[in-house]
């Protein structure tokens, strides 16, 4: 009897302990969730601040959100176009400078600008003649780049207002941007619910995660259009920056910059960036593709081992020592050497943005994929979720 009583007591103690652990687990989970939603104080010196950045002609207020990490790395984003307006990182002497092209005020972004820092959608890059077919239905998009469609049309994701939520995690901070693109907006079918999350960590990585769902079969190819100049001096061109691209082939283009469909080996051409080399090293060579792009403005076919994040490219500015590593889940990367910048736009530092004062590394599916059977599909069905991720990691060498 006594033995039975003791074991009953023992069981009771065990049960109380078990319930305690369960409740604690639940509270902890809720705690994590609440931290995210309630925007509690950031940990590890990570912080997000917010300020007014002007008003749109419609009267809508535009806000600038600035994320700062423990090393003083800064990433500022506005809710207009999801534009990264500033990205500041240390050089080899610890000097923190802005390394992305952009403007000091909203007005700059409201005048025709070449997609500085913006989220690009619904389709990053070109679609031939602005036309594509889905299940026998032909869709017609804006021809806003000569005869072709470029970067989502006349009012792409770079020109819409995103809803922003600040997120504070234990070891990172993030800005989550959401935009609902309505059925047939800019000619694309389906209501597309799009979320882009910019996450900053203390290892100086900016992660860009994209997610989208649709209620009708459609096409999607999102990217980020930041122009980098790692020197931090926008009066300098980027020709001495050394670039490496993890690709054996690239996609040659026709006169209108639409891929011809050929996968061309980079070996023996100015497009070989398998070993890091200065952008300027071969950019002026007598080469038909360089002439068509007015320099580099092509999509490289990334060497991928899986669909997980894998190395796409690196960029290094020998003078400042700044080094950037780009990883992506995407199959391609558009390397654009800022060929169309022409010195007419005023820079943040007082001068102007001259030809090749910045370069872009836009991770994406290949241009004109909807019209090219051999390219990976960009079709999104209602029962699927589009996901894509790219990281930009900064360090010094
Ligand atoms: C394209 C260029 C275009 C630029 C617009 C790039 O993504 O590849 O051809 O001129 O965007 O600024």
Short mmCIF file of C-alpha atoms in Angstrom, two decimals, residues 102-289:
data_model
loop_
_atom_site.label_atom_id
_atom_site.label_comp_id
_atom_site.label_asym_id
_atom_site.label_seq_id
_atom_site.Cartn_x
_atom_site.Cartn_y
_atom_site.Cartn_z
CA UNK A 102 20.64 56.57 -55.29
CA UNK A 103 19.23 59.92 -54.28
CA UNK A 104 18.99 61.97 -51.10
CA UNK A 105 15.35 62.83 -51.53
CA UNK A 106 12.17 61.24 -52.87
CA UNK A 107 12.06 63.66 -55.84
CA UNK A 108 15.10 61.94 -57.35
CA UNK A 109 13.26 58.63 -57.44
CA UNK A 110 10.12 60.21 -58.93
CA UNK A 111 11.90 61.55 -62.01
CA UNK A 112 12.84 58.91 -64.61
CA UNK A 113 15.64 56.97 -62.90
CA UNK A 114 17.27 53.71 -63.97
CA UNK A 115 15.74 51.54 -61.24
CA UNK A 116 18.32 52.56 -58.60
CA UNK A 117 18.03 50.14 -55.64
CA UNK A 118 14.51 49.01 -56.53
CA UNK A 119 12.58 45.76 -56.33
CA UNK A 120 11.85 44.67 -59.89
CA UNK A 121 8.65 42.85 -60.83
CA UNK A 122 6.59 41.25 -61.98
CA UNK A 123 9.25 40.34 -64.50
CA UNK A 124 12.87 41.37 -64.05
CA UNK A 125 14.62 41.89 -67.41
CA UNK A 126 13.17 41.79 -70.94
CA UNK A 127 10.29 39.99 -72.61
CA UNK A 128 10.47 40.10 -76.42
CA UNK A 129 7.85 42.33 -78.02
CA UNK A 130 6.05 42.46 -74.63
CA UNK A 131 4.14 39.29 -75.49
CA UNK A 132 3.78 35.83 -73.99
CA UNK A 133 1.37 32.90 -74.10
CA UNK A 134 -0.13 30.85 -71.28
CA UNK A 135 -2.37 27.91 -72.19
CA UNK A 136 -3.24 29.44 -75.55
CA UNK A 137 -4.05 32.92 -74.23
CA UNK A 138 -1.77 35.66 -75.47
CA UNK A 139 -0.91 38.41 -72.99
CA UNK A 140 0.33 41.82 -74.09
CA UNK A 141 2.58 43.89 -71.85
CA UNK A 142 3.92 47.44 -72.15
CA UNK A 143 6.71 47.86 -74.72
CA UNK A 144 8.70 50.22 -72.53
CA UNK A 145 12.17 49.38 -73.88
CA UNK A 146 12.03 49.90 -77.62
CA UNK A 147 9.86 47.05 -78.84
CA UNK A 148 10.44 44.97 -75.69
CA UNK A 149 9.01 44.85 -72.21
CA UNK A 150 11.48 45.70 -69.43
CA UNK A 151 11.36 45.33 -65.62
CA UNK A 152 7.60 44.95 -65.20
CA UNK A 153 6.41 47.78 -67.45
CA UNK A 154 5.42 51.41 -67.03
CA UNK A 155 4.55 51.07 -63.37
CA UNK A 156 6.44 48.05 -62.15
CA UNK A 157 7.15 47.04 -58.56
CA UNK A 158 9.84 49.76 -58.47
CA UNK A 159 7.12 52.44 -58.57
CA UNK A 160 4.46 51.12 -56.21
CA UNK A 161 4.01 51.68 -52.49
CA UNK A 162 4.81 48.64 -50.35
CA UNK A 163 3.42 47.94 -46.91
CA UNK A 164 6.34 47.57 -44.52
CA UNK A 165 6.53 45.61 -41.25
CA UNK A 166 9.58 45.88 -39.01
CA UNK A 167 10.73 42.55 -37.66
CA UNK A 168 13.07 41.97 -34.75
CA UNK A 169 14.54 38.52 -34.29
CA UNK A 170 17.12 37.41 -31.77
CA UNK A 171 20.12 37.69 -34.11
CA UNK A 172 18.78 39.68 -37.05
CA UNK A 173 16.45 42.49 -37.99
CA UNK A 174 14.29 42.65 -41.07
CA UNK A 175 11.91 44.74 -43.09
CA UNK A 176 9.09 42.77 -44.60
CA UNK A 177 7.52 44.41 -47.62
CA UNK A 178 4.17 43.39 -49.03
CA UNK A 179 2.37 44.38 -52.21
CA UNK A 180 -0.74 42.96 -53.82
CA UNK A 181 -0.53 43.34 -57.58
CA UNK A 182 -4.03 43.09 -58.96
CA UNK A 183 -5.17 40.80 -61.76
CA UNK A 184 -4.08 42.26 -65.13
CA UNK A 185 -2.01 45.04 -63.52
CA UNK A 186 0.53 46.03 -66.21
CA UNK A 187 -1.03 43.26 -68.34
CA UNK A 188 -0.05 40.31 -66.11
CA UNK A 189 -2.73 37.77 -65.16
CA UNK A 190 -3.62 36.84 -61.56
CA UNK A 191 -3.75 38.69 -58.27
CA UNK A 192 -0.15 38.33 -57.16
CA UNK A 193 0.47 38.64 -53.43
CA UNK A 194 4.16 39.48 -53.11
CA UNK A 195 6.39 39.62 -50.05
CA UNK A 196 10.01 40.73 -50.14
CA UNK A 197 12.01 40.57 -46.92
CA UNK A 198 15.29 42.41 -46.36
CA UNK A 199 17.15 40.84 -43.42
CA UNK A 200 20.32 42.26 -41.87
CA UNK A 201 22.59 40.17 -39.66
CA UNK A 202 25.70 40.91 -37.61
CA UNK A 203 27.96 39.12 -40.09
CA UNK A 204 27.29 41.99 -42.52
CA UNK A 205 24.93 40.01 -44.70
CA UNK A 206 21.86 41.46 -46.35
CA UNK A 207 19.46 38.70 -47.30
CA UNK A 208 16.69 39.37 -49.81
CA UNK A 209 13.91 36.79 -49.75
CA UNK A 210 11.04 36.82 -52.21
CA UNK A 211 7.72 35.00 -51.93
CA UNK A 212 4.64 35.24 -54.14
CA UNK A 213 1.34 33.47 -54.68
CA UNK A 214 -1.28 33.91 -57.38
CA UNK A 215 -4.94 33.02 -57.92
CA UNK A 216 -4.50 32.52 -61.67
CA UNK A 217 -1.69 30.99 -63.74
CA UNK A 218 0.91 33.70 -64.33
CA UNK A 219 4.63 34.40 -64.75
CA UNK A 220 7.00 35.82 -62.11
CA UNK A 221 10.68 36.78 -62.06
CA UNK A 222 11.60 39.11 -59.21
CA UNK A 223 14.95 40.75 -58.63
CA UNK A 224 16.74 43.61 -56.88
CA UNK A 225 18.29 46.43 -58.91
CA UNK A 226 20.90 47.97 -56.61
CA UNK A 227 23.87 49.66 -58.32
CA UNK A 228 27.06 49.15 -56.34
CA UNK A 229 30.21 51.23 -56.23
CA UNK A 230 32.25 49.63 -53.47
CA UNK A 231 34.76 52.50 -53.44
CA UNK A 232 32.17 54.66 -51.68
CA UNK A 233 33.16 57.45 -54.09
CA UNK A 234 30.47 57.94 -56.74
CA UNK A 235 32.72 60.22 -58.78
CA UNK A 236 34.87 57.16 -59.59
CA UNK A 237 33.90 54.55 -62.17
CA UNK A 238 33.75 50.85 -61.32
CA UNK A 239 36.18 49.64 -64.01
CA UNK A 240 38.85 48.65 -61.48
CA UNK A 241 36.44 46.59 -59.42
CA UNK A 242 37.26 42.90 -59.79
CA UNK A 243 34.31 40.68 -60.53
CA UNK A 244 34.03 36.89 -60.51
CA UNK A 245 30.97 35.05 -61.83
CA UNK A 246 30.42 31.36 -61.13
CA UNK A 247 29.32 30.50 -64.67
CA UNK A 248 30.70 28.49 -67.60
CA UNK A 249 28.17 29.93 -70.06
CA UNK A 250 26.26 33.14 -70.70
CA UNK A 251 23.30 34.11 -72.87
CA UNK A 252 24.27 36.09 -75.99
CA UNK A 253 21.66 38.67 -77.05
CA UNK A 254 20.29 40.12 -80.29
CA UNK A 255 20.44 43.84 -81.15
CA UNK A 256 17.48 44.52 -78.82
CA UNK A 257 19.13 42.65 -75.89
CA UNK A 258 16.83 39.61 -76.10
CA UNK A 259 18.70 36.28 -75.67
CA UNK A 260 19.22 34.46 -78.94
CA UNK A 261 18.59 31.14 -77.14
CA UNK A 262 22.22 30.03 -77.38
CA UNK A 263 24.14 29.05 -74.24
CA UNK A 264 27.62 30.27 -75.12
CA UNK A 265 30.78 29.11 -73.33
CA UNK A 266 32.56 32.03 -71.65
CA UNK A 267 35.98 30.42 -72.16
CA UNK A 268 38.19 32.53 -74.40
CA UNK A 269 35.75 35.49 -74.44
CA UNK A 270 35.59 38.78 -72.47
CA UNK A 271 32.63 37.16 -70.67
CA UNK A 272 34.91 34.78 -68.78
CA UNK A 273 34.77 35.86 -65.13
CA UNK A 274 35.47 32.43 -63.68
CA UNK A 275 38.61 33.92 -62.17
CA UNK A 276 38.14 37.41 -60.74
CA UNK A 277 39.21 40.15 -63.15
CA UNK A 278 38.77 43.90 -63.44
CA UNK A 279 35.51 44.93 -65.11
CA UNK A 280 37.51 47.25 -67.34
CA UNK A 281 40.03 44.64 -68.46
CA UNK A 282 38.21 43.53 -71.61
CA UNK A 283 35.12 45.75 -71.68
CA UNK A 284 36.34 47.70 -74.72
CA UNK A 285 37.40 44.70 -76.77
CA UNK A 286 36.16 44.35 -80.31
CA UNK A 287 33.34 41.92 -79.52
CA UNK A 288 29.86 41.87 -81.03
CA UNK A 289 28.16 41.06 -77.70
#
